[in-house]
């Protein structure tokens, strides 16, 4: 009876086969144990220990062990060593997107830009639902001034994956691309999806605010007023998340006053100095909604108290 017993001591597996016969099971069990041990060391950040294991065992290790080795080389920036392994490992890991991405990054870092680009394009067709590959491919197209191709990659990804919160970045990227293609209405739809998925995404709110404001300029009357109000809300959301921004705060006040000038059909507005100072103080406290509400109250009261000190606010708007 050729039973096999495996005794593990520290990092060494000792296989005992009855009748002193050589056991294939022993060898496989030993490799498996050592492979798990290596991955434990790598996950724990013990790079030196992991390197030592590979230096000792790589020549006799099965090919699947090279996945961990490739990840180790990638983690330590050994891009040239990875590119040297590609001919040996490419076929075995052809359906492993993680390893293929490491190959791509190694090629890119070692100056093999054409090979890297071709590999990434192939991966984008093979793994359309892979988030990292889709994002990298879209960015590569944008770098090459190919926004339409980038948009196609993003659409392929979104169409091949179920809706999930982590996709907010792809809806944002899609909005950026559509903006570049001068498709602002579609861009607004995409960035709105992005901030609904991730309401704490400040860059999404800023892009939405800019698009709302630009689209408002193409409208008139109540439609314009409504879209300006949406732009103001989006700017406020951005400021509250970003912790303030002097330039955006001034711009927010500017479009607020321009809207009021248009509503009153005037070239300028006169506000009680005390009210204006209070609104400014609220802005300094990052209380933007309250600050604009204070200005609204000031404007409503300006005809009731002509004796109070006033300050004139000028805008570039002309009465219609």
Short mmCIF file of C-alpha atoms in Angstrom, two decimals:
data_model
loop_
_atom_site.label_atom_id
_atom_site.label_comp_id
_atom_site.label_asym_id
_atom_site.label_seq_id
_atom_site.Cartn_x
_atom_site.Cartn_y
_atom_site.Cartn_z
CA UNK A 1 0.00 0.00 0.00
CA UNK A 2 1.60 3.23 -1.16
CA UNK A 3 -0.03 5.81 1.11
CA UNK A 4 1.39 9.33 1.29
CA UNK A 5 1.71 11.45 4.38
CA UNK A 6 2.65 15.14 4.25
CA UNK A 7 4.30 16.67 7.29
CA UNK A 8 4.65 20.44 7.26
CA UNK A 9 7.34 22.12 9.34
CA UNK A 10 7.59 25.88 9.02
CA UNK A 11 8.00 26.48 5.30
CA UNK A 12 9.14 22.96 4.39
CA UNK A 13 6.84 20.13 3.30
CA UNK A 14 8.20 16.60 3.87
CA UNK A 15 6.41 13.81 2.05
CA UNK A 16 6.73 10.27 3.32
CA UNK A 17 5.78 7.52 0.92
CA UNK A 18 5.58 3.94 2.07
CA UNK A 19 8.15 1.51 0.68
CA UNK A 20 10.36 4.58 -0.12
CA UNK A 21 8.70 5.04 -3.53
CA UNK A 22 8.72 8.40 -5.30
CA UNK A 23 5.30 10.02 -5.10
CA UNK A 24 3.93 12.45 -7.71
CA UNK A 25 1.34 13.49 -5.17
CA UNK A 26 4.18 14.40 -2.82
CA UNK A 27 5.75 16.72 -5.39
CA UNK A 28 2.44 18.43 -6.23
CA UNK A 29 1.55 18.84 -2.56
CA UNK A 30 4.94 20.35 -1.84
CA UNK A 31 4.62 22.80 -4.75
CA UNK A 32 1.11 23.77 -3.69
CA UNK A 33 2.16 24.36 -0.10
CA UNK A 34 5.16 26.45 -1.14
CA UNK A 35 3.06 28.41 -3.62
CA UNK A 36 0.56 29.30 -0.89
CA UNK A 37 3.42 30.23 1.40
CA UNK A 38 4.91 32.50 -1.27
CA UNK A 39 1.59 34.26 -1.85
CA UNK A 40 1.20 34.75 1.89
CA UNK A 41 4.62 36.40 2.03
CA UNK A 42 3.81 38.59 -0.98
CA UNK A 43 0.44 39.65 0.44
CA UNK A 44 2.14 40.51 3.73
CA UNK A 45 4.57 42.76 1.88
CA UNK A 46 7.56 40.53 2.65
CA UNK A 47 9.17 41.00 -0.75
CA UNK A 48 12.63 39.75 0.25
CA UNK A 49 11.24 36.45 1.56
CA UNK A 50 9.16 36.01 -1.60
CA UNK A 51 12.19 36.75 -3.78
CA UNK A 52 14.25 34.21 -1.86
CA UNK A 53 11.63 31.52 -2.45
CA UNK A 54 11.56 32.19 -6.18
CA UNK A 55 15.34 32.23 -6.47
CA UNK A 56 15.38 28.74 -4.98
CA UNK A 57 12.32 27.16 -6.61
CA UNK A 58 11.60 28.91 -9.92
CA UNK A 59 13.36 26.44 -12.20
CA UNK A 60 11.35 23.47 -10.93
CA UNK A 61 8.06 25.24 -10.20
CA UNK A 62 4.99 24.61 -12.41
CA UNK A 63 4.03 27.37 -14.82
CA UNK A 64 1.08 28.63 -12.74
CA UNK A 65 3.58 29.72 -10.09
CA UNK A 66 4.85 32.32 -12.54
CA UNK A 67 1.70 34.33 -11.96
CA UNK A 68 2.86 35.19 -8.48
CA UNK A 69 6.39 35.76 -9.73
CA UNK A 70 5.16 38.15 -12.42
CA UNK A 71 3.12 40.05 -9.83
CA UNK A 72 6.21 40.25 -7.63
CA UNK A 73 8.31 41.62 -10.48
CA UNK A 74 5.57 44.14 -11.23
CA UNK A 75 5.34 45.22 -7.58
CA UNK A 76 9.10 45.80 -7.48
CA UNK A 77 9.30 47.61 -10.83
CA UNK A 78 11.27 44.90 -12.66
CA UNK A 79 9.68 45.66 -16.04
CA UNK A 80 12.58 44.37 -18.13
CA UNK A 81 12.45 41.00 -16.38
CA UNK A 82 8.72 40.78 -17.11
CA UNK A 83 9.17 41.46 -20.82
CA UNK A 84 11.77 38.68 -20.96
CA UNK A 85 9.16 36.25 -19.59
CA UNK A 86 6.39 37.18 -22.04
CA UNK A 87 7.35 34.61 -24.74
CA UNK A 88 7.36 31.85 -22.12
CA UNK A 89 4.15 32.84 -20.34
CA UNK A 90 1.93 34.57 -22.89
CA UNK A 91 0.12 31.48 -24.16
CA UNK A 92 -0.47 30.03 -20.69
CA UNK A 93 -1.90 33.31 -19.33
CA UNK A 94 -3.71 34.35 -22.52
CA UNK A 95 -7.07 34.47 -20.71
CA UNK A 96 -5.77 36.08 -17.51
CA UNK A 97 -6.51 39.84 -17.74
CA UNK A 98 -4.46 40.67 -14.64
CA UNK A 99 -1.26 39.15 -16.04
CA UNK A 100 -1.91 40.51 -19.52
CA UNK A 101 -2.22 44.00 -18.04
CA UNK A 102 1.11 43.53 -16.30
CA UNK A 103 2.62 42.54 -19.65
CA UNK A 104 1.15 45.68 -21.21
CA UNK A 105 2.53 47.94 -18.49
CA UNK A 106 5.95 46.29 -18.67
CA UNK A 107 6.10 46.80 -22.43
CA UNK A 108 5.05 50.43 -22.07
CA UNK A 109 7.67 51.09 -19.37
CA UNK A 110 10.48 49.52 -21.41
CA UNK A 111 9.89 51.58 -24.55
CA UNK A 112 7.98 48.92 -26.50
CA UNK A 113 5.15 51.35 -27.16
CA UNK A 114 3.87 49.79 -30.37
CA UNK A 115 3.73 46.29 -28.88
CA UNK A 116 2.11 47.69 -25.76
CA UNK A 117 -0.52 49.55 -27.79
CA UNK A 118 -1.34 46.50 -29.90
CA UNK A 119 -1.64 44.33 -26.80
CA UNK A 120 -3.95 46.81 -25.08
CA UNK A 121 -6.19 47.09 -28.15
CA UNK A 122 -6.46 43.28 -28.29
CA UNK A 123 -7.23 43.09 -24.59
CA UNK A 124 -9.98 45.70 -24.94
CA UNK A 125 -11.71 43.46 -27.48
CA UNK A 126 -11.15 40.29 -25.47
CA UNK A 127 -12.15 41.68 -22.06
CA UNK A 128 -14.78 44.34 -22.77
CA UNK A 129 -16.21 44.08 -19.26
CA UNK A 130 -12.85 44.50 -17.50
CA UNK A 131 -12.94 47.86 -15.76
CA UNK A 132 -9.20 48.52 -15.67
CA UNK A 133 -8.59 47.48 -19.27
CA UNK A 134 -11.49 49.59 -20.53
CA UNK A 135 -10.30 52.66 -18.63
CA UNK A 136 -6.69 52.29 -19.81
CA UNK A 137 -7.79 51.76 -23.40
CA UNK A 138 -10.03 54.82 -23.38
CA UNK A 139 -7.21 56.92 -21.93
CA UNK A 140 -4.83 55.60 -24.60
CA UNK A 141 -7.25 56.67 -27.34
CA UNK A 142 -7.62 60.11 -25.78
CA UNK A 143 -3.84 60.48 -25.58
CA UNK A 144 -3.72 59.72 -29.31
CA UNK A 145 -6.44 62.35 -29.96
CA UNK A 146 -9.04 59.70 -30.82
CA UNK A 147 -12.09 60.72 -28.75
CA UNK A 148 -14.55 58.77 -30.91
CA UNK A 149 -12.60 55.55 -30.34
CA UNK A 150 -12.40 56.31 -26.63
CA UNK A 151 -16.16 56.80 -26.54
CA UNK A 152 -16.68 53.47 -28.29
CA UNK A 153 -14.58 51.68 -25.65
CA UNK A 154 -16.50 53.31 -22.79
CA UNK A 155 -19.84 52.43 -24.39
CA UNK A 156 -18.74 48.82 -24.93
CA UNK A 157 -17.80 48.57 -21.27
CA UNK A 158 -21.04 50.12 -19.98
CA UNK A 159 -23.13 47.96 -22.30
CA UNK A 160 -21.39 44.75 -21.22
CA UNK A 161 -21.64 45.23 -17.45
CA UNK A 162 -24.63 45.51 -15.11
CA UNK A 163 -25.21 48.91 -13.49
CA UNK A 164 -23.01 49.33 -10.41
CA UNK A 165 -21.86 52.26 -8.32
CA UNK A 166 -18.21 51.91 -9.33
CA UNK A 167 -19.19 52.73 -12.91
CA UNK A 168 -19.64 56.38 -11.96
CA UNK A 169 -16.13 57.08 -13.22
CA UNK A 170 -17.02 55.72 -16.68
CA UNK A 171 -20.11 57.90 -16.94
CA UNK A 172 -17.89 60.84 -15.94
CA UNK A 173 -15.28 59.88 -18.53
CA UNK A 174 -18.04 59.54 -21.13
CA UNK A 175 -19.25 63.03 -20.25
CA UNK A 176 -15.73 64.42 -20.68
CA UNK A 177 -15.41 62.78 -24.10
CA UNK A 178 -18.84 63.98 -25.23
CA UNK A 179 -17.93 67.50 -24.10
CA UNK A 180 -14.78 67.28 -26.20
CA UNK A 181 -16.96 66.21 -29.14
CA UNK A 182 -19.21 69.23 -28.47
CA UNK A 183 -22.19 67.04 -27.54
CA UNK A 184 -23.08 68.96 -24.40
CA UNK A 185 -26.63 67.70 -23.91
CA UNK A 186 -25.49 64.07 -24.03
CA UNK A 187 -22.54 64.96 -21.81
CA UNK A 188 -24.90 66.44 -19.23
CA UNK A 189 -26.95 63.23 -19.22
CA UNK A 190 -23.81 61.17 -18.58
CA UNK A 191 -22.37 63.34 -15.83
CA UNK A 192 -25.77 63.45 -14.13
CA UNK A 193 -25.71 59.64 -14.01
CA UNK A 194 -22.21 59.84 -12.56
CA UNK A 195 -23.11 62.09 -9.63
CA UNK A 196 -26.27 60.13 -8.93
CA UNK A 197 -24.15 57.00 -8.57
CA UNK A 198 -21.55 58.80 -6.49
CA UNK A 199 -22.94 62.01 -4.91
CA UNK A 200 -19.60 62.73 -3.20
CA UNK A 201 -17.71 63.02 -6.50
CA UNK A 202 -16.76 66.70 -6.56
CA UNK A 203 -15.27 66.71 -10.08
CA UNK A 204 -18.56 65.33 -11.40
CA UNK A 205 -20.52 68.18 -9.84
CA UNK A 206 -18.13 70.75 -11.29
CA UNK A 207 -18.46 69.35 -14.81
CA UNK A 208 -22.23 69.23 -14.41
CA UNK A 209 -22.28 72.86 -13.27
CA UNK A 210 -20.23 74.00 -16.27
CA UNK A 211 -22.45 72.08 -18.70
CA UNK A 212 -25.66 73.37 -17.12
CA UNK A 213 -24.34 76.93 -17.39
CA UNK A 214 -23.21 76.55 -21.00
CA UNK A 215 -26.49 74.98 -22.08
CA UNK A 216 -28.42 77.73 -20.28
CA UNK A 217 -26.78 80.29 -22.56
CA UNK A 218 -28.48 78.60 -25.52
CA UNK A 219 -31.94 79.10 -23.99
CA UNK A 220 -34.22 81.98 -23.08
CA UNK A 221 -36.94 82.79 -20.60
CA UNK A 222 -38.02 80.27 -17.98
CA UNK A 223 -36.00 77.47 -19.57
CA UNK A 224 -32.83 79.51 -19.18
CA UNK A 225 -33.68 80.50 -15.60
CA UNK A 226 -34.32 76.89 -14.63
CA UNK A 227 -31.03 75.68 -16.11
CA UNK A 228 -29.06 78.49 -14.45
CA UNK A 229 -30.58 77.43 -11.14
CA UNK A 230 -29.40 73.87 -11.79
CA UNK A 231 -25.93 75.21 -12.53
CA UNK A 232 -25.94 77.14 -9.25
CA UNK A 233 -26.98 74.03 -7.32
CA UNK A 234 -24.20 72.02 -8.95
CA UNK A 235 -21.58 74.69 -8.20
CA UNK A 236 -22.71 74.71 -4.57
CA UNK A 237 -22.47 70.91 -4.39
CA UNK A 238 -18.93 71.10 -5.77
CA UNK A 239 -17.86 73.82 -3.33
CA UNK A 240 -19.29 71.97 -0.34
CA UNK A 241 -17.44 68.79 -1.29
CA UNK A 242 -14.19 70.46 -2.31
CA UNK A 243 -14.03 72.63 0.79
CA UNK A 244 -14.25 75.90 -1.09
CA UNK A 245 -12.51 77.46 -4.07
CA UNK A 246 -12.04 81.20 -4.35
CA UNK A 247 -12.35 81.32 -8.14
CA UNK A 248 -15.48 79.14 -8.22
CA UNK A 249 -17.05 81.12 -5.36
CA UNK A 250 -16.60 84.36 -7.31
CA UNK A 251 -17.99 82.73 -10.44
CA UNK A 252 -21.00 81.45 -8.50
CA UNK A 253 -21.77 84.98 -7.29
CA UNK A 254 -21.29 86.28 -10.82
CA UNK A 255 -23.85 83.98 -12.44
CA UNK A 256 -26.25 84.54 -9.53
CA UNK A 257 -26.14 88.30 -10.05
CA UNK A 258 -26.36 87.96 -13.84
CA UNK A 259 -29.51 85.92 -13.43
CA UNK A 260 -31.03 88.54 -11.13
CA UNK A 261 -30.08 91.35 -13.51
CA UNK A 262 -31.79 89.53 -16.36
CA UNK A 263 -34.89 88.94 -14.24
CA UNK A 264 -35.10 92.63 -13.29
CA UNK A 265 -34.19 93.79 -16.81
CA UNK A 266 -31.49 96.10 -15.43
CA UNK A 267 -27.83 96.87 -16.07
CA UNK A 268 -26.92 96.78 -12.39
CA UNK A 269 -28.28 95.90 -8.96
CA UNK A 270 -28.22 97.94 -5.76
CA UNK A 271 -28.00 95.99 -2.52
CA UNK A 272 -27.98 97.08 1.14
CA UNK A 273 -24.34 97.02 2.25
CA UNK A 274 -25.18 95.17 5.47
CA UNK A 275 -26.94 92.41 3.55
CA UNK A 276 -24.07 92.04 1.12
CA UNK A 277 -21.54 91.85 3.95
CA UNK A 278 -23.62 89.17 5.68
CA UNK A 279 -23.79 87.13 2.48
CA UNK A 280 -20.02 87.39 2.05
CA UNK A 281 -19.53 86.24 5.65
CA UNK A 282 -21.73 83.21 5.00
CA UNK A 283 -19.67 82.36 1.91
CA UNK A 284 -16.51 82.56 3.99
CA UNK A 285 -18.09 80.02 6.35
CA UNK A 286 -18.78 77.76 3.33
CA UNK A 287 -22.52 78.29 3.81
CA UNK A 288 -23.20 78.93 0.16
CA UNK A 289 -26.93 78.19 0.03
CA UNK A 290 -27.58 80.45 3.03
CA UNK A 291 -25.43 83.16 1.46
CA UNK A 292 -27.46 83.19 -1.74
CA UNK A 293 -30.70 83.12 0.25
CA UNK A 294 -29.49 86.21 2.10
CA UNK A 295 -28.85 87.96 -1.22
CA UNK A 296 -32.32 87.00 -2.43
CA UNK A 297 -33.83 88.57 0.68
CA UNK A 298 -31.74 91.68 0.11
CA UNK A 299 -33.07 92.05 -3.40
CA UNK A 300 -36.65 91.54 -2.23
CA UNK A 301 -36.27 94.28 0.39
CA UNK A 302 -34.37 96.84 -1.68
CA UNK A 303 -37.52 98.71 -2.68
CA UNK A 304 -38.82 98.78 0.91
CA UNK A 305 -35.93 100.58 2.59
CA UNK A 306 -34.42 103.31 0.44
CA UNK A 307 -32.72 104.97 3.43
CA UNK A 308 -30.24 102.11 4.06
CA UNK A 309 -26.67 102.36 2.69
CA UNK A 310 -26.51 100.62 -0.68
CA UNK A 311 -23.76 99.09 -2.74
CA UNK A 312 -24.07 98.73 -6.52
CA UNK A 313 -23.27 95.40 -8.15
CA UNK A 314 -22.24 95.66 -11.81
CA UNK A 315 -22.46 92.81 -14.30
CA UNK A 316 -21.75 92.49 -17.99
CA UNK A 317 -25.37 91.64 -18.73
CA UNK A 318 -27.45 94.02 -20.79
CA UNK A 319 -31.22 94.27 -20.48
CA UNK A 320 -33.11 92.37 -23.12
#
